[in-house]
Structures are given as structure tokens and as C-alpha cells.
mmCIF file with all atom_site columns, C-alpha atoms in Angstrom:
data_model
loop_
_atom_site.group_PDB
_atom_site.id
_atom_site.type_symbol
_atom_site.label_atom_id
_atom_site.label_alt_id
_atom_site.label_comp_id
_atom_site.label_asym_id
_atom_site.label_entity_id
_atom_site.label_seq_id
_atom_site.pdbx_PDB_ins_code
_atom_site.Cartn_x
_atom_site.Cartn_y
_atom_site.Cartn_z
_atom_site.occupancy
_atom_site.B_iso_or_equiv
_atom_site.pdbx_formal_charge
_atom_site.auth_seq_id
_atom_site.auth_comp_id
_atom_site.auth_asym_id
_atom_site.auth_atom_id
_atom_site.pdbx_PDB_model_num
ATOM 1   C CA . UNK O 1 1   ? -3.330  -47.983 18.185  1.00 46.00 ? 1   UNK O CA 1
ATOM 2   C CA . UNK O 1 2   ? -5.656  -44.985 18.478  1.00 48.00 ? 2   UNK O CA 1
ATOM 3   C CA . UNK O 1 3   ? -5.544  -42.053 16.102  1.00 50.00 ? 3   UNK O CA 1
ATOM 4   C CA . UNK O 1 4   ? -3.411  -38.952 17.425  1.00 50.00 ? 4   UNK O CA 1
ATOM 5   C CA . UNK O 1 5   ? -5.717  -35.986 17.483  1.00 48.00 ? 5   UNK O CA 1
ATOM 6   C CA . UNK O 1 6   ? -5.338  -33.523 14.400  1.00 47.00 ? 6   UNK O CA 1
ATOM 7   C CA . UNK O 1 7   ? -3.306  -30.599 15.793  1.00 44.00 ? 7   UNK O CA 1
ATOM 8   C CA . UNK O 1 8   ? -4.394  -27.257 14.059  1.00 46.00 ? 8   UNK O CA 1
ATOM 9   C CA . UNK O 1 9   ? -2.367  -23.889 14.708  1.00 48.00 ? 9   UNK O CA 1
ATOM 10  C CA . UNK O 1 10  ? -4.764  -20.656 15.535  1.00 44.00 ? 10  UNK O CA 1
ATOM 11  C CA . UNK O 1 11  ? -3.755  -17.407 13.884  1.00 51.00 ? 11  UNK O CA 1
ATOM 12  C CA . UNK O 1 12  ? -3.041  -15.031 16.098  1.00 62.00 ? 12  UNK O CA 1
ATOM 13  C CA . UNK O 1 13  ? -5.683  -12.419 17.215  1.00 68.00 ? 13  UNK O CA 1
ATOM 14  C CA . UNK O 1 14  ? -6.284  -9.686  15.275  1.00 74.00 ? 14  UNK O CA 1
ATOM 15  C CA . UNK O 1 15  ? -4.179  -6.614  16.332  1.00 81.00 ? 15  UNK O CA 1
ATOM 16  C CA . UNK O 1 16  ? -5.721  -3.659  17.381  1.00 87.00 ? 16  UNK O CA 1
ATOM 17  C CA . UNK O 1 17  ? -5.332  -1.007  15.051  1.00 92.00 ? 17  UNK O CA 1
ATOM 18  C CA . UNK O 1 18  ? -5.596  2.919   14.485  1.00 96.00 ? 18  UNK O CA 1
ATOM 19  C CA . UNK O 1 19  ? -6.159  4.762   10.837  1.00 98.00 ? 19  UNK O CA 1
ATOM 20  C CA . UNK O 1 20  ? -4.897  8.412   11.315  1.00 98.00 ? 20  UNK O CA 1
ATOM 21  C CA . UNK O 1 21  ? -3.221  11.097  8.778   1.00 98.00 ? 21  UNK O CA 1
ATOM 22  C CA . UNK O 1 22  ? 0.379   11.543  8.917   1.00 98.00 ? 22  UNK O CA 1
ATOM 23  C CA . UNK O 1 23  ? 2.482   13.455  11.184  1.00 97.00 ? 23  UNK O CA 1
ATOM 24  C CA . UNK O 1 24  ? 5.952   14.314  10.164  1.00 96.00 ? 24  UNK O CA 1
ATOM 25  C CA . UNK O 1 25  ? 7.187   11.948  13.480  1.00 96.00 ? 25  UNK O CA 1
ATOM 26  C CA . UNK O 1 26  ? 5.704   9.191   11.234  1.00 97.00 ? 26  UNK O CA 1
ATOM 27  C CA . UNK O 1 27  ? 8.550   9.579   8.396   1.00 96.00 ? 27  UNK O CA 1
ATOM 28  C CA . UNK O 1 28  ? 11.246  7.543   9.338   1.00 95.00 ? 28  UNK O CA 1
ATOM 29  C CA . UNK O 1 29  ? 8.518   4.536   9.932   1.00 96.00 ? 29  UNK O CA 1
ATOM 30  C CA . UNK O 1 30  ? 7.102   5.498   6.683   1.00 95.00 ? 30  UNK O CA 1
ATOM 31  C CA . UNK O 1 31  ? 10.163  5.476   4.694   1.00 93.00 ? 31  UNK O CA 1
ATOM 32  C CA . UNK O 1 32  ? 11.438  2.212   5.988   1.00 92.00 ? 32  UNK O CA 1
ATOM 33  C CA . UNK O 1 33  ? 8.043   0.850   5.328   1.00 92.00 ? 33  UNK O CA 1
ATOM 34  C CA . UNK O 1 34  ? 7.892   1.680   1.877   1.00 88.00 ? 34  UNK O CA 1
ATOM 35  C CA . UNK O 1 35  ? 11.534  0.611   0.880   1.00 85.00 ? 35  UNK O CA 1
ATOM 36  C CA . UNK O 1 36  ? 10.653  -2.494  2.561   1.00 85.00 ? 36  UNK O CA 1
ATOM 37  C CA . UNK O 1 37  ? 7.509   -3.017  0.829   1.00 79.00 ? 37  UNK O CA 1
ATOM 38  C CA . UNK O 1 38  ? 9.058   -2.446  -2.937  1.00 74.00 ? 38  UNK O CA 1
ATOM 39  C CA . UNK O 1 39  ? 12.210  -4.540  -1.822  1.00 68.00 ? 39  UNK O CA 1
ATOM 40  C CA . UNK O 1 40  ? 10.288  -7.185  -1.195  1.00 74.00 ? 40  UNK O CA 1
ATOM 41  C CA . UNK O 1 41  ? 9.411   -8.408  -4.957  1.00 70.00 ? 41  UNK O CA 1
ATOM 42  C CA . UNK O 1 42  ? 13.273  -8.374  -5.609  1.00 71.00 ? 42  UNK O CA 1
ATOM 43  C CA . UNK O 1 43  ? 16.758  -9.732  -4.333  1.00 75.00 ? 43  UNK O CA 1
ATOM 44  C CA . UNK O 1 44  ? 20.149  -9.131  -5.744  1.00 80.00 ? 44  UNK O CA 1
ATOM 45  C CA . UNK O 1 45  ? 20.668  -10.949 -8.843  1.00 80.00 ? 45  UNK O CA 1
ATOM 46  C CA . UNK O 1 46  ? 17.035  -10.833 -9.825  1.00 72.00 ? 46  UNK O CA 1
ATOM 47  C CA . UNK O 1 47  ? 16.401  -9.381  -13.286 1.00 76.00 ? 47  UNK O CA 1
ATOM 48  C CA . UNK O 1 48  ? 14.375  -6.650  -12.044 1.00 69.00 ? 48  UNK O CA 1
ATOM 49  C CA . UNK O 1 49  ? 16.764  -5.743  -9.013  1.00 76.00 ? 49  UNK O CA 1
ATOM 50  C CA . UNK O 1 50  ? 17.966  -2.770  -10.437 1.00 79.00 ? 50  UNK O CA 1
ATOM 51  C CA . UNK O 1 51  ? 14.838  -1.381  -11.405 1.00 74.00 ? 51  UNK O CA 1
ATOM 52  C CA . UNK O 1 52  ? 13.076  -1.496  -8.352  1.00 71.00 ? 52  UNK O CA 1
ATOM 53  C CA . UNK O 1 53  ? 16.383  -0.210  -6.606  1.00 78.00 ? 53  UNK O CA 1
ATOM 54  C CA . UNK O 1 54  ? 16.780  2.992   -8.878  1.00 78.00 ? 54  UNK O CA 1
ATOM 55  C CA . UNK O 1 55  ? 12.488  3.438   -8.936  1.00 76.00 ? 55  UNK O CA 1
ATOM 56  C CA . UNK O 1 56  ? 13.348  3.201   -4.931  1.00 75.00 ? 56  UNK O CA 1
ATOM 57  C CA . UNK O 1 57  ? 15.601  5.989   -4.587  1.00 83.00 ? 57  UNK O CA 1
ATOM 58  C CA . UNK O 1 58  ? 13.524  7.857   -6.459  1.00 82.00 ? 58  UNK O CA 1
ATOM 59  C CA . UNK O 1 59  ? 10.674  7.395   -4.375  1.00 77.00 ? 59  UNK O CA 1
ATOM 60  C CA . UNK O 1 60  ? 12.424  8.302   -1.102  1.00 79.00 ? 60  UNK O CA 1
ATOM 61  C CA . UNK O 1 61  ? 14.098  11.187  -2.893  1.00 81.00 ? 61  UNK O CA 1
ATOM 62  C CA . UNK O 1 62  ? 10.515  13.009  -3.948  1.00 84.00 ? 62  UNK O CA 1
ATOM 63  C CA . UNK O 1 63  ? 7.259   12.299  -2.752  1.00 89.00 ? 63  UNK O CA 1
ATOM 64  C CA . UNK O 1 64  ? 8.665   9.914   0.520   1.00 89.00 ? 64  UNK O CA 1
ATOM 65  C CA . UNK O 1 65  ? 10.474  12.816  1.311   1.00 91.00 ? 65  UNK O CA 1
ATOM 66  C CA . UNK O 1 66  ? 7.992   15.298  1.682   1.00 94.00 ? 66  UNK O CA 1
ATOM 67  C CA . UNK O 1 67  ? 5.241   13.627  2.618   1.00 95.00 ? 67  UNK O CA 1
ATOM 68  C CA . UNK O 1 68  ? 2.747   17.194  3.290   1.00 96.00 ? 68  UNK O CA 1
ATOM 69  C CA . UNK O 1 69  ? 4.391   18.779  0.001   1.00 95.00 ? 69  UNK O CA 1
ATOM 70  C CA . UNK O 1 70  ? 2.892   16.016  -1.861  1.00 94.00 ? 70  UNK O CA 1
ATOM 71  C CA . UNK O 1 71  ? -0.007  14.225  -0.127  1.00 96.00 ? 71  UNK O CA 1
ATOM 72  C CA . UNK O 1 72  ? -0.975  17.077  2.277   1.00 94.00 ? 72  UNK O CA 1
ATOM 73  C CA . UNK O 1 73  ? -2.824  19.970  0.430   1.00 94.00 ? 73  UNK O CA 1
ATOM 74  C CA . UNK O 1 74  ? -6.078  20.643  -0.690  1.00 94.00 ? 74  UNK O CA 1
ATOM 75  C CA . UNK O 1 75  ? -7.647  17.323  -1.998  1.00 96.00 ? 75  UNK O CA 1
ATOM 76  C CA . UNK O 1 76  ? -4.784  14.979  -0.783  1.00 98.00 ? 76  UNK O CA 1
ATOM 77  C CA . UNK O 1 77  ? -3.790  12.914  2.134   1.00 98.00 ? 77  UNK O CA 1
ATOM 78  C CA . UNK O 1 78  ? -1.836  10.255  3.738   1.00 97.00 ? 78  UNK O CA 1
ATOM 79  C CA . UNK O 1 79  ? -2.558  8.193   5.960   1.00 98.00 ? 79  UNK O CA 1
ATOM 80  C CA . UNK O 1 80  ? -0.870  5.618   7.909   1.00 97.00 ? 80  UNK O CA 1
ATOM 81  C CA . UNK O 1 81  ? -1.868  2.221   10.302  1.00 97.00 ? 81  UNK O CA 1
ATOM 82  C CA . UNK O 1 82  ? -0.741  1.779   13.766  1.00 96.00 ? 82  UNK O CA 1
ATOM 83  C CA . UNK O 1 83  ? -0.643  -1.295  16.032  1.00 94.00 ? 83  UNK O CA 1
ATOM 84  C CA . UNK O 1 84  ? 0.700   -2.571  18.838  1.00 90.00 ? 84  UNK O CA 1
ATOM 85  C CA . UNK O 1 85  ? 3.446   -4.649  18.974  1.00 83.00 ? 85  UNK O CA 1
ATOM 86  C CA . UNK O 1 86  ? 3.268   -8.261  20.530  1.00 80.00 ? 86  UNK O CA 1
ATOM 87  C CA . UNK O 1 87  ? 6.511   -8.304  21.110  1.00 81.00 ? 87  UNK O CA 1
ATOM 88  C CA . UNK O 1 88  ? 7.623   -4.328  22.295  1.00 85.00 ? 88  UNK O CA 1
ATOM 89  C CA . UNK O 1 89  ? 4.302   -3.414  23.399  1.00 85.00 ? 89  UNK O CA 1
ATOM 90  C CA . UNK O 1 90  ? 5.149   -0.275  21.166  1.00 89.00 ? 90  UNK O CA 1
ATOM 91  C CA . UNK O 1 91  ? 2.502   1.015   18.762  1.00 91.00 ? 91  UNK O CA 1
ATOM 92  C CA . UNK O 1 92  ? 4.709   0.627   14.957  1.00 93.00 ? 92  UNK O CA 1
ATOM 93  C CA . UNK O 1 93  ? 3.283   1.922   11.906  1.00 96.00 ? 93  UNK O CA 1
ATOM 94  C CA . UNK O 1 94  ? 2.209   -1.338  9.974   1.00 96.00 ? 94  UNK O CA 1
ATOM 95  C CA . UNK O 1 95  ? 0.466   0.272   6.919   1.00 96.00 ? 95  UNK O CA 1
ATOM 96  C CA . UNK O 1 96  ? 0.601   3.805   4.289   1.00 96.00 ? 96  UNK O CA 1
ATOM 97  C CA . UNK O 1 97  ? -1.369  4.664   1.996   1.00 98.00 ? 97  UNK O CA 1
ATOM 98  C CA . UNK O 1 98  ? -1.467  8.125   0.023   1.00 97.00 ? 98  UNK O CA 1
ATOM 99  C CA . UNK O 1 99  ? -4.175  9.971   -2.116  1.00 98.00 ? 99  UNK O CA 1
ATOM 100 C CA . UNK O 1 100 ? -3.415  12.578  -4.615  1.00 97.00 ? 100 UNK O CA 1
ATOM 101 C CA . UNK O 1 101 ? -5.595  14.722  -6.834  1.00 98.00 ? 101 UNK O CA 1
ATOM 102 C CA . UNK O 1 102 ? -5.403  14.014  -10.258 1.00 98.00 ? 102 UNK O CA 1
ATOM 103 C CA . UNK O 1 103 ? -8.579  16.293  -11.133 1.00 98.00 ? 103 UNK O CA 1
ATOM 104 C CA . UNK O 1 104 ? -11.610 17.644  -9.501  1.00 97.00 ? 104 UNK O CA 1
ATOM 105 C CA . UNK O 1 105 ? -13.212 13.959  -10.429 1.00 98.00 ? 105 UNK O CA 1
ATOM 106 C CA . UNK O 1 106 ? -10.158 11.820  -9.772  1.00 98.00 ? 106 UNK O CA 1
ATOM 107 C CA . UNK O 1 107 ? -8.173  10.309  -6.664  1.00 99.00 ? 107 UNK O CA 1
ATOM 108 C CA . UNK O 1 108 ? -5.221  8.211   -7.112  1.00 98.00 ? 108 UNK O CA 1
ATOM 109 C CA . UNK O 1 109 ? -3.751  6.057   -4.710  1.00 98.00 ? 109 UNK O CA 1
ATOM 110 C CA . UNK O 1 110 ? -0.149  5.707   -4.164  1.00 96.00 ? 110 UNK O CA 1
ATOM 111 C CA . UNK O 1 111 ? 2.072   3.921   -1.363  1.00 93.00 ? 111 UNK O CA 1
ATOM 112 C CA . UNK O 1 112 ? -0.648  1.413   -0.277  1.00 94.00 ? 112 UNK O CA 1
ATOM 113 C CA . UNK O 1 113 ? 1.344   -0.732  1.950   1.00 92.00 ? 113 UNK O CA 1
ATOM 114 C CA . UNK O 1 114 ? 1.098   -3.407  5.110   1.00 95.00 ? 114 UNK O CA 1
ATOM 115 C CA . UNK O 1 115 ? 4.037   -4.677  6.965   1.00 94.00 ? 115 UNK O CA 1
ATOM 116 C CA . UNK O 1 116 ? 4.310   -8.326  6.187   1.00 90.00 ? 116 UNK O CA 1
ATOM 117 C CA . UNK O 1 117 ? 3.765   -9.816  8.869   1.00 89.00 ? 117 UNK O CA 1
ATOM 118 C CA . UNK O 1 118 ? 0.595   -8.190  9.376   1.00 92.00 ? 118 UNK O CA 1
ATOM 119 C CA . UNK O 1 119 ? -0.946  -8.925  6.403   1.00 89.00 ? 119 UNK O CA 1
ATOM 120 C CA . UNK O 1 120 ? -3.547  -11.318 6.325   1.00 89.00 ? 120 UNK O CA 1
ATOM 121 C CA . UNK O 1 121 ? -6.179  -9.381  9.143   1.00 90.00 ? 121 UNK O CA 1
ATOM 122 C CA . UNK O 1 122 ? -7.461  -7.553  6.802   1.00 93.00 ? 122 UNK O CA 1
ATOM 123 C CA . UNK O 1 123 ? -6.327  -4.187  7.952   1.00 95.00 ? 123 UNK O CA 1
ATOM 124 C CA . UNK O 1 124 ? -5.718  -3.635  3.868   1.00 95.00 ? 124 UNK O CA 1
ATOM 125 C CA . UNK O 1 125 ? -9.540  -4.001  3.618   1.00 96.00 ? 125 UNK O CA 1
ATOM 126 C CA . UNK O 1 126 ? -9.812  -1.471  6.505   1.00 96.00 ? 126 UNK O CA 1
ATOM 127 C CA . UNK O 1 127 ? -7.125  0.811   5.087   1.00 97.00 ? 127 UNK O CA 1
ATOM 128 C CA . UNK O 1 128 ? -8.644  1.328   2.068   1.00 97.00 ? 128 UNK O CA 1
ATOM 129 C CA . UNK O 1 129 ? -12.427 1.992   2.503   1.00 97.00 ? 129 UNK O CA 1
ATOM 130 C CA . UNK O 1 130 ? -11.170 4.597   5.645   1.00 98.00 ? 130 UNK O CA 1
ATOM 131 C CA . UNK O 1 131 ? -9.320  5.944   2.539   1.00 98.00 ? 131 UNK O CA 1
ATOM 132 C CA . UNK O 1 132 ? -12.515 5.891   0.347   1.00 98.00 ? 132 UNK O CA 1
ATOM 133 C CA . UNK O 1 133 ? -14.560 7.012   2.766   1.00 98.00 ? 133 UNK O CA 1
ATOM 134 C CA . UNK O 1 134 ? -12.377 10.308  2.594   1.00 98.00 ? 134 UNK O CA 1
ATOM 135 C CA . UNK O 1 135 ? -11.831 10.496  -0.534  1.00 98.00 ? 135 UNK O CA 1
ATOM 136 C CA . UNK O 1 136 ? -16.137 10.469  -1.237  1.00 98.00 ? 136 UNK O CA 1
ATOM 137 C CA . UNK O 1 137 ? -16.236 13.258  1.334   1.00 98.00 ? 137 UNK O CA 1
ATOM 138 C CA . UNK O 1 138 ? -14.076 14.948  -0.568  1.00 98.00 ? 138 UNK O CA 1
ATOM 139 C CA . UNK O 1 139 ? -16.097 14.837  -3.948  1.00 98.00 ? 139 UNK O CA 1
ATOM 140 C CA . UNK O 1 140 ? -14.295 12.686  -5.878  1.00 98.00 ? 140 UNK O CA 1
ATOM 141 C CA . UNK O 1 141 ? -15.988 10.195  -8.752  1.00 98.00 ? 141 UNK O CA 1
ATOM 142 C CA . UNK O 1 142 ? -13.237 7.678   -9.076  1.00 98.00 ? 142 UNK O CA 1
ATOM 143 C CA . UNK O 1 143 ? -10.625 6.658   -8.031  1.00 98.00 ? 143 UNK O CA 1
ATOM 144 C CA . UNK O 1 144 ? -7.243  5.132   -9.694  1.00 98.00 ? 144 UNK O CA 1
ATOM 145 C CA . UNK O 1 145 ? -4.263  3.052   -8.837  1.00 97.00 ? 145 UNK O CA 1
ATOM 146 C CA . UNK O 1 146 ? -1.307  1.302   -11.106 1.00 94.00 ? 146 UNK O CA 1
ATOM 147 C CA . UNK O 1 147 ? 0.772   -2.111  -9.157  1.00 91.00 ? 147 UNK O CA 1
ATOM 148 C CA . UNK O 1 148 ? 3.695   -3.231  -10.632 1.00 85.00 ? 148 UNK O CA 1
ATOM 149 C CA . UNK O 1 149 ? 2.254   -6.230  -13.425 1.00 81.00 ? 149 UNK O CA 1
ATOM 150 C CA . UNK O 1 150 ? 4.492   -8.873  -11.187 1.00 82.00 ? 150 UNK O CA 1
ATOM 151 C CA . UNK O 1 151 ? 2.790   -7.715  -7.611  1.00 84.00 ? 151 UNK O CA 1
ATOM 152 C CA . UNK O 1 152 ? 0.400   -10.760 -8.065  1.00 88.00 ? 152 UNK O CA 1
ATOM 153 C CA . UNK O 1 153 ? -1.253  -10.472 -4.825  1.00 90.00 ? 153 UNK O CA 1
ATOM 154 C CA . UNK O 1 154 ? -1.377  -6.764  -4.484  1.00 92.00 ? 154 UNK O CA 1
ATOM 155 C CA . UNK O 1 155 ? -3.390  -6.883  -8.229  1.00 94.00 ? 155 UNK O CA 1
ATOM 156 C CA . UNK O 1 156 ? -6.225  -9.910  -7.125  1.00 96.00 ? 156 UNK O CA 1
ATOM 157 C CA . UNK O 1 157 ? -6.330  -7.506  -3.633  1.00 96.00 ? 157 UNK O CA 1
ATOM 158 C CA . UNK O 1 158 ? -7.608  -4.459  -5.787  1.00 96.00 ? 158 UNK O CA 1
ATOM 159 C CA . UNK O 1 159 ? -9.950  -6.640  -8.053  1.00 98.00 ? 159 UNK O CA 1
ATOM 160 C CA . UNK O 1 160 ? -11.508 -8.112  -4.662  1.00 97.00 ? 160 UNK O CA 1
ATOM 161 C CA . UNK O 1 161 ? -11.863 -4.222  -3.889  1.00 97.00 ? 161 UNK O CA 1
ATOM 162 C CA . UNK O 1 162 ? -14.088 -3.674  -6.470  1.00 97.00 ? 162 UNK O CA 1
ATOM 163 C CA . UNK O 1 163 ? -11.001 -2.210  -8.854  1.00 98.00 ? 163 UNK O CA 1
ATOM 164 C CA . UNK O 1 164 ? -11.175 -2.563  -12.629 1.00 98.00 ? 164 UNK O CA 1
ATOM 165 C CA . UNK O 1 165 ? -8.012  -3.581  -15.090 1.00 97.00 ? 165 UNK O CA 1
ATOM 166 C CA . UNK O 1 166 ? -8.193  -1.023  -17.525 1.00 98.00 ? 166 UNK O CA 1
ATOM 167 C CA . UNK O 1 167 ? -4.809  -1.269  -18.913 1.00 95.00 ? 167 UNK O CA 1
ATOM 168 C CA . UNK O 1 168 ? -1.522  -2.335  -18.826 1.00 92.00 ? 168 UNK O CA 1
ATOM 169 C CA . UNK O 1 169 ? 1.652   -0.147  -20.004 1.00 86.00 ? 169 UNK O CA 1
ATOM 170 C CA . UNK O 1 170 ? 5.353   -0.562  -20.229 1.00 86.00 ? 170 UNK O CA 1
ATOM 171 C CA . UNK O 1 171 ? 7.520   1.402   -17.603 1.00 76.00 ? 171 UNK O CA 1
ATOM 172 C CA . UNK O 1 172 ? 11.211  -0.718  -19.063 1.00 71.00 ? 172 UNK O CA 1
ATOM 173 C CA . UNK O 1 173 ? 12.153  -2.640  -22.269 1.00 76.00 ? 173 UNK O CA 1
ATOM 174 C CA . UNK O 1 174 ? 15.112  -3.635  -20.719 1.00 72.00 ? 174 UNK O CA 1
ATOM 175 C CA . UNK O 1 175 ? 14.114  -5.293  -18.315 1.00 74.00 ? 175 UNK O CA 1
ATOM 176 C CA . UNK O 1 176 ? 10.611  -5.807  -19.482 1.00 72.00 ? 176 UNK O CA 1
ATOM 177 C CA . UNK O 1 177 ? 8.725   -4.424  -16.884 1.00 74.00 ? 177 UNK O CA 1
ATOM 178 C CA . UNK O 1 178 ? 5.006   -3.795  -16.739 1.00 85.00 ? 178 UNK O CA 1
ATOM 179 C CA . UNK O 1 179 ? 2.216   -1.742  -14.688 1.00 88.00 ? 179 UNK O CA 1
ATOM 180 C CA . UNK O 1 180 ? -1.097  -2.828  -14.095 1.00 94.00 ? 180 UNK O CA 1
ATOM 181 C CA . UNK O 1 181 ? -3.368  0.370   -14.240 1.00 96.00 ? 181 UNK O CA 1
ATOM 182 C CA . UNK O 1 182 ? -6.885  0.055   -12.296 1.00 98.00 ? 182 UNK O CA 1
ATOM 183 C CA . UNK O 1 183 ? -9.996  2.529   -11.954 1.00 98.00 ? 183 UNK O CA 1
ATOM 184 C CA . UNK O 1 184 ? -12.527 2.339   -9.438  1.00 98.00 ? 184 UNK O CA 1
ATOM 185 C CA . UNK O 1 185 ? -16.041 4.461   -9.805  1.00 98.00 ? 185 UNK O CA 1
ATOM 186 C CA . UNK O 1 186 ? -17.047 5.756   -6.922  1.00 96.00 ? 186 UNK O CA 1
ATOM 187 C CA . UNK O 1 187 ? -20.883 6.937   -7.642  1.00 86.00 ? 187 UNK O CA 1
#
């Protein structure tokens, strides 16, 4: 009886993608992007559920809300990833990612974020030095970033970026709940 031939699945090509600063038409994407992006480390039940729900509702009640008021003046930006659809044709926002000034010296990054399924193309990777590329051109030495302590993946993503662990913190006794804090220098 002969041997069957090993059968391998290809990934999918690559979709093609755009890097571009916000436009207010972008917020509804943005917003459901985000919630689904924090929802995803939780389901009801879970010990951290509430948590994530209340830090949610925050987050679409301030800085989600008013996206230019907070990420759109002098030394700030968001930006956001576009691709194509295989399946509408339709270009859908697939990644976020916001810079705020913390000083003259220092960037922080908040609301870095790919849609699930397209994750793995490295459009994280691309997201992020577009993001660093601005943020040199704007001056800034370094650059910072905190991830929830139980975002496994998210933390090893930033320490393949070059991002150092310089401290953890407690955001919740009750639940325990952690932040990882990471700096990157930029010079």
C-alpha cells in the first residue's frame, strides 16, 4: 500500500494593506475594534470579566470617544490599518494604534490593536515601525507602552519589538490584576 501524500494547508496571502491617520468616518470601526480587542481576554464568568468590562466603558467613554481631542494635537496621532476584505471586497479597518505625548522626550502608545483574524501577517510589525517612524520625526527619545500582565502574546510581541520590561504595577486587588509597563529608546 503506498504512502498517501502529506497534505499541508497554505496560509492565505498576505492582504494588502494601508497605514493612514484617522478620520472621524473611521470611529465606529475603531470603537468596535477596540471593544473587541479588550473583550477578547475575557468571557462572562471569568474572574476578570468585570474589570475589563468597566475599564471598557471607560475607554469608549473618554479617549475612544474623541479620538482628535486626545490623539490629534500637537505631538499625537492615531492611526489606523485598512484592508480589503476577501469576503466583501470592502476595505475594513483591521488595526489602531494611538500615540500620545507624555513629554517633549516621551511617546506612549495606546490602543495598539489587529483584528484577529488578521493577525499573524505581520501588519503589527508594520503598524508599529510606521508609528515609530513618526514618532522619530517628531523628536521623541523613547517611547512607552503598559499590556495588561495576562495579554501573553501582546507582551512577547513588544519584547520581539525591541521593548524593555521595566516594571510591573497593580491596577486591582480584587481581582488581582496586573500591567506590564515597557520602554523603548529610540536614539
Amino acid at each position: 500500500m503506498a504512502n498517501a501524500a502529506p497534505t499541508t494547508e497554505a496560509k492565505p496571502a498576505s492582504p494588502h494593506i494601508e497605514i493612514r491617520e484617522y478620520l472621524p468616518e473611521d470611529h465606529d470601526d475603531v470603537a468596535m475594534l477596540v471593544r473587541d480587542g479588550l473583550m477578547q481576554y475575557t468571557k462572562p464568568g471569568h474572574e476578570h470579566y468585570d474589570f475589563w468590562v468597566n475599564y471598557l466603558e471607560r475607554s469608549l467613554a473618554t479617549d475612544v470617544a474623541d479620538i482628535p481631542g486626545h490623539y490629534q494635537s500637537a505631538g499625537c496621532n492615531f492611526f489606523i490599518v485598512t484592508a480589503v476584505s476577501p469576503s466583501t471586497g470592502q476595505r475594513v479597518t483591521v488595526g489602531t494604534l494611538g500615540v500620545q505625548k507624555v513629554s517633549n522626550e516621551v511617546a506612549e502608545l495606546r490602543r495598539v490593536s489587529v483584528k484577529t483574524e488578521y493577525r499573524r501577517y505581520g501588519i503589527g510589525r508594520l503598524l508599529m515601525a510606521h508609528a515609530t517612524q513618526w514618532i522619530r520625526a517628531q523628536g521623541y527619545k523613547k517611547t512607552i507602552l503598559h499590556s495588561a500582565s495576562t495579554q501573553l502574546q501582546a507582551i512577547e510581541f513588544y519584547k520581539s519589538l525591541g521593548y524593555t520590561v521595566v516594571k510591573t504595577s497593580v491596577r486591582s486587588q480584587d481581582p488581582y490584576f496586573e500591567l506590564t509597563h515597557f520602554e523603548k529608546d529610540l536614539e
